[in-house]
Tab-separated table of C-alpha atoms in Angstrom:
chain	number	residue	atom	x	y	z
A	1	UNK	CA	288.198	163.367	31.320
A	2	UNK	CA	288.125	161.531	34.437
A	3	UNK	CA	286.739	157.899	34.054
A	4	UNK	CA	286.426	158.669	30.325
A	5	UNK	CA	289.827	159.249	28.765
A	6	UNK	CA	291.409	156.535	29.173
A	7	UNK	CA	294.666	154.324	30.407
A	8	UNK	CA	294.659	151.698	28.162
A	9	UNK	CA	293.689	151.157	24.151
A	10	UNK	CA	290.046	150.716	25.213
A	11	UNK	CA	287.163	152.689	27.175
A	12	UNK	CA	287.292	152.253	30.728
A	13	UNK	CA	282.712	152.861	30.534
A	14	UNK	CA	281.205	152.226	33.885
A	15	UNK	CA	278.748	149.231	34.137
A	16	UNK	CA	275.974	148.460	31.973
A	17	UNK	CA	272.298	150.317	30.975
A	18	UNK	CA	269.261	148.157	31.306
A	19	UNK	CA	267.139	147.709	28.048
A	20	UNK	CA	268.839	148.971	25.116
A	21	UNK	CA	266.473	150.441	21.997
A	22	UNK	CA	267.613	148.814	19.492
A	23	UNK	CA	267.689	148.792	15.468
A	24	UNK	CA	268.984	146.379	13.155
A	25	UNK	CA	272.627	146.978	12.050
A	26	UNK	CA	273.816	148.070	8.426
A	27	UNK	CA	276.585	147.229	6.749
A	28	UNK	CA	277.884	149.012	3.194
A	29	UNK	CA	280.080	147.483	0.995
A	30	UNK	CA	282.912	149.711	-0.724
A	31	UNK	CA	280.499	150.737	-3.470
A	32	UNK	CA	278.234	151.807	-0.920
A	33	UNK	CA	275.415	148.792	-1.587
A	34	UNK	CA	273.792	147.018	1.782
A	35	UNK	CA	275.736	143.846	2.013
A	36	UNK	CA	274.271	142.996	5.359
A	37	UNK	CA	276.285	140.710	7.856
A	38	UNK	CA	278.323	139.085	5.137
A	39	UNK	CA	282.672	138.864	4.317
A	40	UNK	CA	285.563	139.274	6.873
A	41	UNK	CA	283.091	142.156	8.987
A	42	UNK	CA	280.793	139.540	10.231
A	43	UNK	CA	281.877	140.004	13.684
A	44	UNK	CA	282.379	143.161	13.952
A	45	UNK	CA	278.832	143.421	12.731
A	46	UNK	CA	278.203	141.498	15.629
A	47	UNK	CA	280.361	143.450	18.091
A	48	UNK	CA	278.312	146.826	17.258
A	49	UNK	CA	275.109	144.689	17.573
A	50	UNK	CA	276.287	143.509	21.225
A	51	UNK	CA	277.100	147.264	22.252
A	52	UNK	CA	273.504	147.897	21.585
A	53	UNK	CA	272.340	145.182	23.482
A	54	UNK	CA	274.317	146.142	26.336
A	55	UNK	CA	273.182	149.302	26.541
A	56	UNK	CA	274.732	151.718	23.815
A	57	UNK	CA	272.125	154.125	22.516
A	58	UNK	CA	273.862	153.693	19.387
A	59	UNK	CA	277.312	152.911	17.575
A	60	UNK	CA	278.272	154.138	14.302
A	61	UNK	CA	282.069	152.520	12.782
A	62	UNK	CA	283.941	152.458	9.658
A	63	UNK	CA	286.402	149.921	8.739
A	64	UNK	CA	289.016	150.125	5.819
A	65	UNK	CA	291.670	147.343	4.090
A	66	UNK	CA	292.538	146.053	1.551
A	67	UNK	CA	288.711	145.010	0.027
A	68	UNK	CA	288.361	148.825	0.680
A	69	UNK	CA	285.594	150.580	2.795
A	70	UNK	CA	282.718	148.844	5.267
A	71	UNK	CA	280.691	151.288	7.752
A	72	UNK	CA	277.986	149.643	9.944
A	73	UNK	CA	275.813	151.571	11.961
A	74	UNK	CA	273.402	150.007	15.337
A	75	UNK	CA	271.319	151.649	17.615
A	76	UNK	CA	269.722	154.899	17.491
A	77	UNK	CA	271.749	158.439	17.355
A	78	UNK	CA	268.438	159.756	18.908
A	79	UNK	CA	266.060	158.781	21.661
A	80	UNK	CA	263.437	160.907	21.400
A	81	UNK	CA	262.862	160.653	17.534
A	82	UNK	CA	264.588	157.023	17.105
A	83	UNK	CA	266.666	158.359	14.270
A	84	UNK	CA	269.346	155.974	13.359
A	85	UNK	CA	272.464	156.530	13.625
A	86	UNK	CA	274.392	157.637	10.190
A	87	UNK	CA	278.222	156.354	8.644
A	88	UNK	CA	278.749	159.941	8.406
A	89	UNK	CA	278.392	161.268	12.312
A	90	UNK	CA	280.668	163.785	13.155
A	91	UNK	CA	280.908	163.085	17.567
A	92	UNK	CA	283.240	164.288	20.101
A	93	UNK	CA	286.861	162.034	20.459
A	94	UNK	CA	287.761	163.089	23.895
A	95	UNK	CA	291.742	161.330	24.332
A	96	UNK	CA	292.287	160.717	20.465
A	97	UNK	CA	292.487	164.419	20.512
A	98	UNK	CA	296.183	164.077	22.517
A	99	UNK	CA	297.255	162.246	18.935
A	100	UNK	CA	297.246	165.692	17.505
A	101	UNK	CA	298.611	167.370	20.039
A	102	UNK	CA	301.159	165.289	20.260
A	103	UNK	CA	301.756	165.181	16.234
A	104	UNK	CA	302.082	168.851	16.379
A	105	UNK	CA	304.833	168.763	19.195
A	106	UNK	CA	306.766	166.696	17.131
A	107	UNK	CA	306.563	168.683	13.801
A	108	UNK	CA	307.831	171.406	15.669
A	109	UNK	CA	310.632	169.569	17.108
A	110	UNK	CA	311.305	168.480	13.572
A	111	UNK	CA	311.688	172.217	12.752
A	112	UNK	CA	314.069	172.774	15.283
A	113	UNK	CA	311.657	175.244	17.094
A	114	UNK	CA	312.017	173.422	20.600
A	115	UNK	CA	313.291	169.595	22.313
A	116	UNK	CA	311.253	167.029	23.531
A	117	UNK	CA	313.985	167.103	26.231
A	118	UNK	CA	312.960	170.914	27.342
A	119	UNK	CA	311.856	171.112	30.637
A	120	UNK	CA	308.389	172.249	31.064
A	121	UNK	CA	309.714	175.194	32.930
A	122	UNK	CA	311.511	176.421	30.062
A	123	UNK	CA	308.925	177.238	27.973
A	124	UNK	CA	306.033	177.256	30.954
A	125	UNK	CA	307.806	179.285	33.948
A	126	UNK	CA	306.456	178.657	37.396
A	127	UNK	CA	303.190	177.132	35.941
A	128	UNK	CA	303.873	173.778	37.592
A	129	UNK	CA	304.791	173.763	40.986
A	130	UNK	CA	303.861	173.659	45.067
A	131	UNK	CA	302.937	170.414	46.510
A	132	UNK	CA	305.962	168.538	45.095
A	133	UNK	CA	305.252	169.550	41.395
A	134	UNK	CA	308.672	170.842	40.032
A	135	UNK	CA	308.593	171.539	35.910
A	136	UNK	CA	312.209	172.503	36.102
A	137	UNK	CA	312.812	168.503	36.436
A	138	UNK	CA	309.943	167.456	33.872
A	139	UNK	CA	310.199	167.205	30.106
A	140	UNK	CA	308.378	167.624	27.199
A	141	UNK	CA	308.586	163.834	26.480
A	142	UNK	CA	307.710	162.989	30.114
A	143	UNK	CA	304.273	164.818	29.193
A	144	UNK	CA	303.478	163.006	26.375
A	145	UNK	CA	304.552	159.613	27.353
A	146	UNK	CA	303.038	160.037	30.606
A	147	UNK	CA	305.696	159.182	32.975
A	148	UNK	CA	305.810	163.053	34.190
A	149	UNK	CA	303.844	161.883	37.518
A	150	UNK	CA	302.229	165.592	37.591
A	151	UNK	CA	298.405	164.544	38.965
A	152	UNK	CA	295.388	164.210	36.519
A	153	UNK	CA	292.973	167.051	37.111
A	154	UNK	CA	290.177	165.328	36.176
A	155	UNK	CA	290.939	163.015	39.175
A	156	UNK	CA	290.127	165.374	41.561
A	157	UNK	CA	286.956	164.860	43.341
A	158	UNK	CA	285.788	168.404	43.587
A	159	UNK	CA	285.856	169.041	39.865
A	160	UNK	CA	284.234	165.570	39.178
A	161	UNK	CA	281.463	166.220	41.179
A	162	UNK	CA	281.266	170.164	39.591
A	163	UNK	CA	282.070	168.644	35.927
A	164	UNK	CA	280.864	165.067	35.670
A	165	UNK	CA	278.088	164.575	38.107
A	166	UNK	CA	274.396	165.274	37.542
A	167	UNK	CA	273.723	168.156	39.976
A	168	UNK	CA	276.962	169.943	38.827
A	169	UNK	CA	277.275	169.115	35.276
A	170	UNK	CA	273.676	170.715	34.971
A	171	UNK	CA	275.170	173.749	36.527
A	172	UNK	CA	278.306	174.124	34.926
A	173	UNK	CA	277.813	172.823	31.454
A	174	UNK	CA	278.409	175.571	29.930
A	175	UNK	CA	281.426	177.064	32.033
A	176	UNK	CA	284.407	178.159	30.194
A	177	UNK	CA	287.376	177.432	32.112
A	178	UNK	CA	291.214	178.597	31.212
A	179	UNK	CA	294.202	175.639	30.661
A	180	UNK	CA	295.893	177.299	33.239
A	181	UNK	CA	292.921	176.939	35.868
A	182	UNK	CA	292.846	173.374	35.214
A	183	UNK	CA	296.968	173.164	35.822
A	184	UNK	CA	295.959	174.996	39.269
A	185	UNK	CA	293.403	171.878	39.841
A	186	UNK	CA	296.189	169.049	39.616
A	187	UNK	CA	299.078	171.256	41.066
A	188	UNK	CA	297.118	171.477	44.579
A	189	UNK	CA	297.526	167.762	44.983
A	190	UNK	CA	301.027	166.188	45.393
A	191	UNK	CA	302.730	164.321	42.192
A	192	UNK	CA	302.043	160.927	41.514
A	193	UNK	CA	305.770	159.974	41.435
A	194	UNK	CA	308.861	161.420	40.501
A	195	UNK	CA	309.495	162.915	36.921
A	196	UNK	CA	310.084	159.129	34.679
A	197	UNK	CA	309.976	157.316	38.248
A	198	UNK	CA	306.673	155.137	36.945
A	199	UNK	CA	303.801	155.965	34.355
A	200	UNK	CA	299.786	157.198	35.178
A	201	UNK	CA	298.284	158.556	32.415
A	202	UNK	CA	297.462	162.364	33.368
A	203	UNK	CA	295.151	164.975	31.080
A	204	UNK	CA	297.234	167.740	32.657
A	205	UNK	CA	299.692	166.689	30.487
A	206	UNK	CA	298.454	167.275	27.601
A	207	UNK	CA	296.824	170.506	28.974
A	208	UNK	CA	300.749	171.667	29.416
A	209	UNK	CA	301.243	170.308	26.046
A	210	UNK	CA	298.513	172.083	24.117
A	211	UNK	CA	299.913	175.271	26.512
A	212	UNK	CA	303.594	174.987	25.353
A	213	UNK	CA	302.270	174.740	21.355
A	214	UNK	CA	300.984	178.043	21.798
A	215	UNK	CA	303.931	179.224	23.919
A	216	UNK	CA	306.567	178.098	20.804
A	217	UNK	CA	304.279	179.407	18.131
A	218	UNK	CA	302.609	182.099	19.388
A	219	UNK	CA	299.157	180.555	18.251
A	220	UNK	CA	296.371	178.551	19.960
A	221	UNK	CA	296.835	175.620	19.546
A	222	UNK	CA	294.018	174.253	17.934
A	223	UNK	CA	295.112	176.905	15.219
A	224	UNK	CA	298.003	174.629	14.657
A	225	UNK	CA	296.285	171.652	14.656
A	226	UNK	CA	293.931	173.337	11.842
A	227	UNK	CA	296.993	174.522	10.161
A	228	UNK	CA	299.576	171.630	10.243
A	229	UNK	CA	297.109	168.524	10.074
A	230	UNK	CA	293.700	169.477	9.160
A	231	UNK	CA	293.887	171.496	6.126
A	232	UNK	CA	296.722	169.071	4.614
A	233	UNK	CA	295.180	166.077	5.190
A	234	UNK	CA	291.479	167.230	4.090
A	235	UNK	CA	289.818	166.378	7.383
A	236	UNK	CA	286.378	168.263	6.771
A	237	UNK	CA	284.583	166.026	9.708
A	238	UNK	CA	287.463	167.193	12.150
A	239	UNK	CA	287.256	170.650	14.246
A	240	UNK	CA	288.773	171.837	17.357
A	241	UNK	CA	285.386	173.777	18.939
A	242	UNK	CA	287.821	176.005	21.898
A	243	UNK	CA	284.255	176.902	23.895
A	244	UNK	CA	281.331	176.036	21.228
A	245	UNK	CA	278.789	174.007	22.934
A	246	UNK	CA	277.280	172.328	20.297
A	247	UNK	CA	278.610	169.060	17.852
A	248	UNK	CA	278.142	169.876	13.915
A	249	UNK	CA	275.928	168.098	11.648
A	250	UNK	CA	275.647	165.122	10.734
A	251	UNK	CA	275.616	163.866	14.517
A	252	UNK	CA	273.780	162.234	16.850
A	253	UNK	CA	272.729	163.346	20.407
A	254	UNK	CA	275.127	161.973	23.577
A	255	UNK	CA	273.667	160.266	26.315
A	256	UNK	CA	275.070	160.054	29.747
A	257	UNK	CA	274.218	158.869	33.288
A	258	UNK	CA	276.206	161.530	35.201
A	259	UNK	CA	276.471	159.405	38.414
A	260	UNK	CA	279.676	157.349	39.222
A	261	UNK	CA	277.629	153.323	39.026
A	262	UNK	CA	276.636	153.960	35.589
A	263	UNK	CA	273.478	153.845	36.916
A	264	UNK	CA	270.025	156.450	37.224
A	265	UNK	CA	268.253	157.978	34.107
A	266	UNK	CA	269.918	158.704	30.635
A	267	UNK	CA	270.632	162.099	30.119
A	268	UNK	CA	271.128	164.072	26.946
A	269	UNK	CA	274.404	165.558	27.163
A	270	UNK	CA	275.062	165.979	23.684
A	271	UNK	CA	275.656	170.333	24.670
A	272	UNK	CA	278.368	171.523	26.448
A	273	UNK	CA	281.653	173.509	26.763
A	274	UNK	CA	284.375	171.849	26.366
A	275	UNK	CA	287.084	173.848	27.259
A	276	UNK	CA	287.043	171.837	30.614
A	277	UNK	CA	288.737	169.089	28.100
A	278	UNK	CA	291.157	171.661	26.676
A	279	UNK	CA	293.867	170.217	24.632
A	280	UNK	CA	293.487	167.077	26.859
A	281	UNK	CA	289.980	165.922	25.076
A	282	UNK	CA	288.055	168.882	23.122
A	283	UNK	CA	287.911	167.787	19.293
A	284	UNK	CA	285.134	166.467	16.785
A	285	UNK	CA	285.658	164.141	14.582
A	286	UNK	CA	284.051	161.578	12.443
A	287	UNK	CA	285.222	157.907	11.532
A	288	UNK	CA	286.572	158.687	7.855
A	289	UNK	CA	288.737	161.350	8.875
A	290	UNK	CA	289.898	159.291	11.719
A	291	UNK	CA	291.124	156.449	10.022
A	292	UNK	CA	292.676	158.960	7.518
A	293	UNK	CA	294.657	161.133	10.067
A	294	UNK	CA	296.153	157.588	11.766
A	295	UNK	CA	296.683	155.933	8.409
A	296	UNK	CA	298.960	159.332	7.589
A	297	UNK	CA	300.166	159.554	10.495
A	298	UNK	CA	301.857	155.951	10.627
A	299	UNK	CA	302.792	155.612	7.131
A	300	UNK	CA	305.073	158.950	7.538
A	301	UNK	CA	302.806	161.858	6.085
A	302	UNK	CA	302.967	164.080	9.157
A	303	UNK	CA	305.953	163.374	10.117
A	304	UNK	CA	309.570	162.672	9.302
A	305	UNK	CA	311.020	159.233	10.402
A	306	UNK	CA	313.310	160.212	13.657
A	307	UNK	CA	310.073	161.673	15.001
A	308	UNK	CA	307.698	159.080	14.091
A	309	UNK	CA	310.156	156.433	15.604
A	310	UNK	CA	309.763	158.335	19.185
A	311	UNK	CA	306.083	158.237	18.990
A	312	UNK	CA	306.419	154.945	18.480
A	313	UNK	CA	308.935	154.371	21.314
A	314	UNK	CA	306.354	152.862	23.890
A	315	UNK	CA	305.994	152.390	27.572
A	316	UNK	CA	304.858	149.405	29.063
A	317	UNK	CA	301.296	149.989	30.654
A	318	UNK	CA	301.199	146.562	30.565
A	319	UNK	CA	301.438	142.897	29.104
A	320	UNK	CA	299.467	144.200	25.935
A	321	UNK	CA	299.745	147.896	26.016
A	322	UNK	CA	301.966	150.373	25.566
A	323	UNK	CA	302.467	154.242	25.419
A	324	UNK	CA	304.263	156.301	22.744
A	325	UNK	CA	303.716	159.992	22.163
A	326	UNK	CA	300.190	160.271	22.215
A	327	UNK	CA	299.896	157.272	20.787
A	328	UNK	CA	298.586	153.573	22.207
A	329	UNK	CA	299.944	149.843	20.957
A	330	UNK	CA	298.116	147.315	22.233
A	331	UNK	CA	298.552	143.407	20.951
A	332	UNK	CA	295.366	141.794	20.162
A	333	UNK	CA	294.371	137.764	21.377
A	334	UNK	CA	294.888	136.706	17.733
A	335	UNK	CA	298.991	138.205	17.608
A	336	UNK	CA	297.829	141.475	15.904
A	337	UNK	CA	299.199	144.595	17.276
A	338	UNK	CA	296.904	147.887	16.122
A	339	UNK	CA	298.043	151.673	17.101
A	340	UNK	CA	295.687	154.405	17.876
A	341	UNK	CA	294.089	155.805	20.705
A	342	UNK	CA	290.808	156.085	22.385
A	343	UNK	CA	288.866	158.608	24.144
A	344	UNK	CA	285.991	159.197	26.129
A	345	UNK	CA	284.197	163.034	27.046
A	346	UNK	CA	280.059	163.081	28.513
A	347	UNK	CA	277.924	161.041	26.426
A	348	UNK	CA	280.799	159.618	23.851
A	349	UNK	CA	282.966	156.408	23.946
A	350	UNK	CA	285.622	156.628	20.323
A	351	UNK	CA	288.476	154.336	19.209
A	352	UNK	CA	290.214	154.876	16.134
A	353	UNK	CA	293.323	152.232	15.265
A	354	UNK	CA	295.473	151.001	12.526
A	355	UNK	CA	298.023	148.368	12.132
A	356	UNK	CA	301.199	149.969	11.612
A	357	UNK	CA	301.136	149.874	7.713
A	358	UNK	CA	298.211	151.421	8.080
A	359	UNK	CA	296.354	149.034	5.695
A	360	UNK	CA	293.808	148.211	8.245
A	361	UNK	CA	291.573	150.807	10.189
A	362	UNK	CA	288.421	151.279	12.245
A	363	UNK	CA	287.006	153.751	14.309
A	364	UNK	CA	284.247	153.833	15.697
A	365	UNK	CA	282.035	155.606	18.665
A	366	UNK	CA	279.369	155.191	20.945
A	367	UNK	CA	276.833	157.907	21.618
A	368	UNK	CA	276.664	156.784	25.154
A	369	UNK	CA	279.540	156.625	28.043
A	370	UNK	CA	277.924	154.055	30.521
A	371	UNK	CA	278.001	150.538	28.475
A	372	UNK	CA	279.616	148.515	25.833
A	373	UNK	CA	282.790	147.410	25.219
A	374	UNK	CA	285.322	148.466	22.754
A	375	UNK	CA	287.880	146.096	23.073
A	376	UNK	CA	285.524	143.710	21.782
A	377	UNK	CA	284.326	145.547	18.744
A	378	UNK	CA	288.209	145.648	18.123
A	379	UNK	CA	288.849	141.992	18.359
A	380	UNK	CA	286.512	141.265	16.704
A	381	UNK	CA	287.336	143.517	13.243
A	382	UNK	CA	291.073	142.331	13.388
A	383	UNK	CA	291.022	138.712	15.018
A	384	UNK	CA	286.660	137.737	13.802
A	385	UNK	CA	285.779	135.923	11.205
């Protein structure tokens, strides 16, 4: 979503909330006993804290290696009621849901069932085009590294002040809106650049993706998603909601500001529809299952070597990022280099990474889309104390 799924490994949030209400973080231990700010989490504990104090409503995160599992939580997952925030929140992941997308693209290009060198045309005919847009010259790959230059929908300003801003989200919440209508948004505005001429990071994409699963399997593609990575890998935080308007429990509520400063009175937006995501940004999860699904996912579980080495195949966003299938690399201060993604929809800010063993994970959210910082949180749980 525009401003909140992102171009790099970290939330680009707008600037910061005034007074934060804040509650002391918690830390468990892998046997689940309080072990407070103590061992290699220490600042990471203080990373959540700081989100807090900046402004975050609340944070909830969950850490795994080799000394096994540490969760912290910060903040409150409710405003009204001041109800802490729990380990176990399920929250909406915005961008880390074009990691499964992209997973599933691949699995079927494993089965021989399509190319990652298939024209968008081919399996999409006439969908993208006028203005300069031309899917006869685009590929599959070119969507899901990003280097297609079709336009980002959510860029436009019309549907930004319909989808994201106060007077029109309030409206519209609860619109459903067909993949194909959100093509129609980015394909009245010329291209970015020429198909692999440069690299912008686009949610139409992944809109065309998510529409070309279904096209090759004859299913929706969330069905795939359920069917392929889901149900193998036990995910029972993780759903794809198509139009439900509501986040399962355990949550938290989702605050927003709904103006483009970050500034103005805290909104819930915890409700809404969020087929205006589509297969760009629409999926729940919850910190165990991510860390789980990217731990698989990198240590060959989902998929067989050739593909997993394109996903892997970045491009350069820029001295420390880079851009696979669907999937981020970005090189922390201390040498480090994690993979994941990170994604932002109203009212949630989510990372999930892993180095590429997979022996170290986090994820983590933020029930808030206006403050914090996630970059630090990361640095601090692979490069801290």
């Amino acid at each position: 979503m525009r401003k909140r799924m992102r171009t790099t490994a970290v939330t680009a949030v707008a600037a910061a909330l005034s007074a934060a209400l804040a509650a002391p973080a918690v830390a468990t231990g892998p046997g689940g006993d309080r072990t407070g700010d103590t061992g290699d989490h220490r600042a990471t504990a203080r990373a959540v804290r700081a989100a807090v104090g900046d402004g975050v409503p609340g944070v909830t995160l969950r850490a795994e290696d080799r000394r096994g599992v540490w969760t912290a939580t910060a903040g409150v997952g409710n405003l009204r009621t001041e109800r802490p925030r729990s380990p176990h929140d399920r929250y909406r992941v915005g961008s880390i849901t074009k990691t499964f997308v992209a997973t599933v693209l691949l699995q079927l290009e494993a089965e021989g069932r399509l190319s990652l060198d298939d024209t968008v045309d081919s399996w999409l005919p006439g969908l993208v085009s006028g203005n300069g847009h031309d899917g006869t010259r685009i590929t599959l790959r070119q969507l899901l590294n990003h280097t297609s230059g079709i336009y980002n929908y959510t860029a436009d300003e019309d549907f930004g002040r319909t989808y994201f801003l106060e007077e029109g989200f309030f409206e519209h919440r609860y619109d459903t809106l067909a993949p194909e209508e959100l093509v129609r948004v980015a394909m009245s505005h010329e291209p970015d650049f020429a198909p692999g001429a440069g690299w912008n990071y686009s949610n139409t994409n992944y809109v065309l993706a998510g529409l070309v699963i279904e096209k090759s399997t004859g299913r929706p593609y969330g069905e795939e998603i359920r069917r392929r990575v889901i149900a193998p890998l036990h995910l029972t935080g993780t759903s794809v909601p198509g139009t439900r308007t509501g986040v399962p429990g355990p949550s938290s509520r989702a605050y927003g500001k709904l103006t483009e400063d970050g500034s103005g009175p805290v909104h819930d937006v915890t409700r809404l529809n969020p087929s205006m995501a589509s297969s760009a940004g629409e999926m729940i999860s919850d910190s165990k299952d991510l860390n789980r699904f990217y731990r698989a996912l990198l240590t060959g579980r989902l998929l067989p070597g050739e593909q997993l080495e394109e996903m892997t195949d970045t491009v350069a966003v820029n001295d420390r990022n880079g851009y696979g299938l669907g999937l981020m690399s970005t090189e922390l201060s201390c040498g480090v280099t994690v993979w994941g993604h990170g994604g932002g929809i109203h009212g949630s800010t989510s990372d999930a990474v892993t180095t590429r063993d997979g022996r170290h994970s986090v994820a983590f959210n933020f029930n808030g889309d206006w403050a914090g910082d996630p970059e630090a949180v990361i640095e601090a749980e692979y490069c801290g104390d």
